[in-house]
Amino acid sequence: MSAASPANASALFDLKSASLTLVAFVLKTGNIQALGQAMAERFGDTPDFFSQDPVVVDLTHLASLDASVNFDALIALLTSFKLKPVAVRGGTVKQTAAAQEAGLGEAPDSHAAPARAETVTKTVVQEVIKEVVREVPIEVRVEVPVSATTMVIDKPLRSGQQIYAKGGDLIVMAVVNHGAEVIADGNIHVYAPLRGKAIAGAKGNTQARIFSTCMEPELLSIAGTYRTTENPLPANIKGKPAQIRLDGERLVFDPIDI
């Protein structure tokens, strides 16, 4: 078989930039054995909780300690729990180099976008204060995405399917089955049973909320704070209309009267 000539190489493949949503695994110890025991305690009862989900290993905590990590052992451990480590972020030069030697990439800095959103928000608030209530000095912090859009899904989501509403809210008009994932930078509304994973405020919006007319999720997450099935939902929430919001670092569950 003859090799493809440079002239027709573009017909065989192409390279394009891609924006992906990945789970961040925040590593707080270099002791892989202790980490494995902790993960077994948390996920041992749900061996199929993860489904080959790609993850970025966040080394920010260990960077401040300048701790060493056996990345080969870490990769093997995460893989045993059906996670796919693909990159690291937030580590020291030494930690990042060790991760790259083990086959992991270095994730780009993800903090630029929120900073831009905060700048836009402050500008808008200052203009309102100046024009409407100039005599009253008020400092307001409001997180608003740079481009807010709403995605509407009207078909059931099966196990393995993932929907991501980038830069806005997600509305699902049908059931989200076990093993399916719904992700949004803003709020998530499910007007049907929510039985899969729901991740709102994916880029750090702490004001995001999750709504469902039948709350039965495998996982709930808002701005990185999550809850799994190992912590049963309150009786007045499970299987009923409810909303989930974030209060500090705690998820709060409120029933909805319909």
Coordinates of C-alpha atoms in Angstrom, one line a residue:
M1 CA 0.0 0.0 0.0
S2 CA 1.5 3.4 -1.0
A3 CA 1.7 6.2 1.4
A4 CA -0.6 9.2 1.0
S5 CA 1.0 12.2 -0.7
P6 CA 1.1 15.5 1.1
A7 CA -1.3 16.9 -1.5
N8 CA -4.2 14.7 -0.4
A9 CA -3.3 14.4 3.3
S10 CA -6.0 16.9 4.2
A11 CA -8.6 14.5 2.7
L12 CA -7.6 11.9 5.2
F13 CA -7.5 13.8 8.4
D14 CA -7.8 17.3 9.9
L15 CA -6.9 19.0 13.2
K16 CA -9.3 21.4 14.9
S17 CA -9.7 23.0 18.3
A18 CA -12.2 21.4 20.6
S19 CA -13.9 22.6 23.8
L20 CA -14.6 19.6 26.1
T21 CA -16.2 19.3 29.5
L22 CA -14.1 17.0 31.8
V23 CA -14.4 15.9 35.4
A24 CA -11.7 17.4 37.6
F25 CA -10.2 14.9 40.1
V26 CA -8.8 17.0 42.9
L27 CA -5.9 15.1 44.3
K28 CA -5.1 15.9 48.0
T29 CA -2.6 13.2 48.8
G30 CA 0.4 11.5 47.2
N31 CA -0.3 8.3 49.1
I32 CA -1.9 6.2 46.4
Q33 CA -2.6 3.3 48.7
A34 CA -4.6 5.5 51.1
L35 CA -6.3 7.1 48.1
G36 CA -7.4 3.7 46.8
Q37 CA -8.9 2.8 50.2
A38 CA -10.8 6.0 50.3
M39 CA -12.2 5.6 46.8
A40 CA -13.2 2.0 47.6
E41 CA -15.1 3.2 50.6
R42 CA -16.9 5.9 48.5
F43 CA -17.5 4.0 45.3
G44 CA -17.3 0.4 46.3
D45 CA -21.1 0.0 46.4
T46 CA -21.5 1.5 42.9
P47 CA -18.8 -0.2 40.8
D48 CA -20.5 1.1 37.6
F49 CA -20.7 4.7 38.9
F50 CA -18.2 5.9 36.3
S51 CA -18.3 4.9 32.7
Q52 CA -14.9 5.6 31.2
D53 CA -15.2 9.3 32.0
P54 CA -12.2 11.3 31.0
V55 CA -10.7 13.3 33.9
V56 CA -8.2 16.0 34.6
V57 CA -6.1 15.5 37.7
D58 CA -6.0 18.8 39.6
L59 CA -2.7 19.1 41.5
T60 CA -3.3 22.5 43.0
H61 CA -3.4 21.2 46.5
L62 CA -0.3 19.1 46.2
A63 CA 1.6 21.9 44.4
S64 CA 1.5 24.0 47.6
L65 CA 3.1 21.1 49.4
D66 CA 5.5 20.3 46.6
A67 CA 4.6 16.6 47.1
S68 CA 5.7 13.9 44.7
V69 CA 3.2 11.6 43.0
N70 CA 3.5 8.1 41.5
F71 CA 1.5 8.9 38.4
D72 CA 1.8 5.4 37.0
A73 CA 0.1 4.0 40.1
L74 CA -2.4 6.9 40.1
I75 CA -3.4 6.2 36.5
A76 CA -3.8 2.5 37.3
L77 CA -6.0 3.3 40.3
L78 CA -8.3 5.7 38.5
T79 CA -8.5 3.3 35.5
S80 CA -9.6 0.5 37.9
F81 CA -12.6 2.7 38.8
K82 CA -13.4 3.2 35.1
L83 CA -12.0 6.7 35.0
K84 CA -9.7 7.8 32.1
P85 CA -7.0 10.3 33.3
V86 CA -5.9 12.4 30.3
A87 CA -4.2 15.4 31.7
V88 CA -3.1 17.3 34.8
R89 CA -3.4 20.9 35.9
G90 CA -2.2 23.2 38.7
G91 CA 1.0 21.3 39.5
T92 CA 4.6 22.4 39.9
V93 CA 7.0 22.1 37.1
K94 CA 8.4 18.9 38.6
Q95 CA 5.0 17.4 39.1
T96 CA 3.8 18.3 35.6
A97 CA 7.0 16.8 34.1
A98 CA 6.5 13.6 36.0
A99 CA 2.8 13.4 34.8
Q100 CA 3.9 13.9 31.2
E101 CA 6.5 11.1 31.6
A102 CA 3.6 8.9 32.6
G103 CA 1.7 9.8 29.5
L104 CA -0.6 12.5 30.7
G105 CA -1.0 15.9 29.0
E106 CA -1.0 19.3 30.6
A107 CA -4.5 20.9 30.6
P108 CA -4.6 24.6 29.6
D109 CA -5.4 27.3 32.1
S110 CA -9.1 27.4 32.6
H111 CA -9.3 30.6 34.7
A112 CA -9.2 33.2 31.9
A113 CA -12.9 32.9 30.9
P114 CA -14.3 33.5 34.5
A115 CA -12.1 36.5 34.8
R116 CA -13.5 38.0 31.7
A117 CA -17.1 37.3 32.8
E118 CA -16.4 39.0 36.1
T119 CA -15.0 42.1 34.3
V120 CA -18.1 42.3 32.2
T121 CA -20.4 42.0 35.2
K122 CA -18.6 44.7 37.2
T123 CA -18.8 47.1 34.3
V124 CA -22.6 46.5 33.9
V125 CA -23.2 47.0 37.6
Q126 CA -21.2 50.2 37.8
E127 CA -23.2 51.7 34.9
V128 CA -26.5 50.8 36.5
I129 CA -25.5 52.4 39.8
K130 CA -24.2 55.5 38.1
E131 CA -27.4 56.1 36.1
V132 CA -30.1 54.9 38.5
V133 CA -28.9 55.3 42.1
R134 CA -25.8 57.4 41.8
E135 CA -26.1 58.7 45.4
V136 CA -26.0 55.2 47.0
P137 CA -22.7 53.4 46.8
I138 CA -23.3 49.7 46.4
E139 CA -20.9 46.8 45.7
V140 CA -22.6 43.9 44.0
R141 CA -21.0 40.7 42.8
V142 CA -23.1 38.8 40.2
E143 CA -21.8 36.0 38.1
V144 CA -23.2 36.2 34.6
P145 CA -21.9 34.1 31.7
V146 CA -20.5 36.1 28.8
S147 CA -22.9 34.5 26.3
A148 CA -26.1 33.1 27.8
T149 CA -28.0 30.6 25.7
T150 CA -30.6 28.0 26.4
M151 CA -30.6 24.5 25.0
V152 CA -33.8 22.5 24.9
I153 CA -33.8 18.7 24.6
D154 CA -37.2 17.0 24.0
K155 CA -36.1 13.3 23.6
P156 CA -35.2 10.8 26.4
L157 CA -31.5 10.4 27.2
R158 CA -30.2 6.9 27.3
S159 CA -27.3 5.5 29.3
G160 CA -24.0 6.7 27.8
Q161 CA -25.4 9.9 26.3
Q162 CA -24.1 13.3 27.4
I163 CA -25.6 16.7 26.7
Y164 CA -23.7 19.9 27.5
A165 CA -25.3 23.4 27.4
K166 CA -22.2 25.6 27.0
G167 CA -22.6 29.2 28.3
G168 CA -26.2 28.8 29.4
D169 CA -29.1 26.7 30.7
L170 CA -30.3 23.3 29.8
I171 CA -34.0 22.2 29.6
V172 CA -34.8 18.6 29.2
M173 CA -38.4 17.7 28.5
A174 CA -38.0 13.9 28.8
V175 CA -36.5 11.3 31.2
V176 CA -32.7 11.3 31.9
N177 CA -32.0 7.6 32.4
H178 CA -29.4 6.0 34.5
G179 CA -25.9 6.4 33.0
A180 CA -26.8 9.6 31.1
E181 CA -25.3 13.0 31.8
V182 CA -26.7 16.5 31.6
I183 CA -24.3 19.3 32.0
A184 CA -24.8 23.1 31.8
D185 CA -22.8 26.2 32.6
G186 CA -26.0 27.6 34.0
N187 CA -29.2 25.9 35.4
I188 CA -30.6 22.5 34.6
H189 CA -34.3 21.9 34.3
V190 CA -35.6 18.4 33.8
Y191 CA -39.4 18.2 33.4
A192 CA -39.4 14.4 33.8
P193 CA -37.6 11.9 36.0
L194 CA -33.9 12.7 36.6
R195 CA -32.1 9.4 37.1
G196 CA -28.6 10.1 35.6
K197 CA -26.0 12.6 36.5
A198 CA -26.7 16.4 36.5
I199 CA -23.9 18.9 36.6
A200 CA -24.9 22.5 36.8
G201 CA -22.6 25.5 37.0
A202 CA -19.9 23.5 35.2
K203 CA -17.6 26.4 34.9
G204 CA -18.0 27.6 38.5
N205 CA -21.3 29.5 38.5
T206 CA -22.3 29.1 42.2
Q207 CA -25.7 30.6 41.5
A208 CA -26.7 27.7 39.2
R209 CA -29.5 25.4 40.2
I210 CA -30.9 22.0 39.3
F211 CA -34.7 21.4 39.0
S212 CA -36.6 18.2 38.3
T213 CA -40.2 17.1 38.6
C214 CA -38.9 13.7 39.8
M215 CA -35.6 13.8 41.6
E216 CA -33.9 10.4 41.5
P217 CA -30.3 11.3 40.4
E218 CA -27.1 9.2 40.4
L219 CA -25.1 12.3 41.0
L220 CA -25.8 16.0 41.5
S221 CA -23.1 18.7 41.2
I222 CA -23.2 22.5 41.3
A223 CA -19.9 24.4 40.7
G224 CA -17.9 21.4 41.7
T225 CA -19.7 20.5 44.9
Y226 CA -21.3 17.1 44.4
R227 CA -23.4 14.4 46.0
T228 CA -23.8 10.8 45.0
T229 CA -26.2 8.0 45.7
E230 CA -24.1 6.9 48.7
N231 CA -25.9 9.7 50.5
P232 CA -29.7 9.0 50.2
L233 CA -31.9 12.0 49.3
P234 CA -34.3 13.3 52.0
A235 CA -37.7 11.5 51.9
N236 CA -39.5 14.7 50.9
I237 CA -37.2 15.1 47.9
K238 CA -36.5 11.6 46.4
G239 CA -38.9 10.9 43.5
K240 CA -40.6 14.2 43.9
P241 CA -40.5 17.7 42.4
A242 CA -37.5 19.5 43.9
Q243 CA -34.7 22.0 43.3
I244 CA -31.1 21.9 44.3
R245 CA -29.0 25.0 45.1
L246 CA -25.6 25.8 46.6
D247 CA -25.3 27.4 50.0
G248 CA -21.6 28.0 50.6
E249 CA -20.0 24.6 50.0
R250 CA -23.2 22.7 50.9
L251 CA -25.9 21.5 48.5
V252 CA -29.4 22.4 49.7
F253 CA -32.5 20.5 48.7
D254 CA -35.9 22.2 48.5
P255 CA -39.2 20.6 47.6
I256 CA -41.3 22.3 44.9
D257 CA -45.1 22.4 45.3
I258 CA -46.9 21.7 42.1

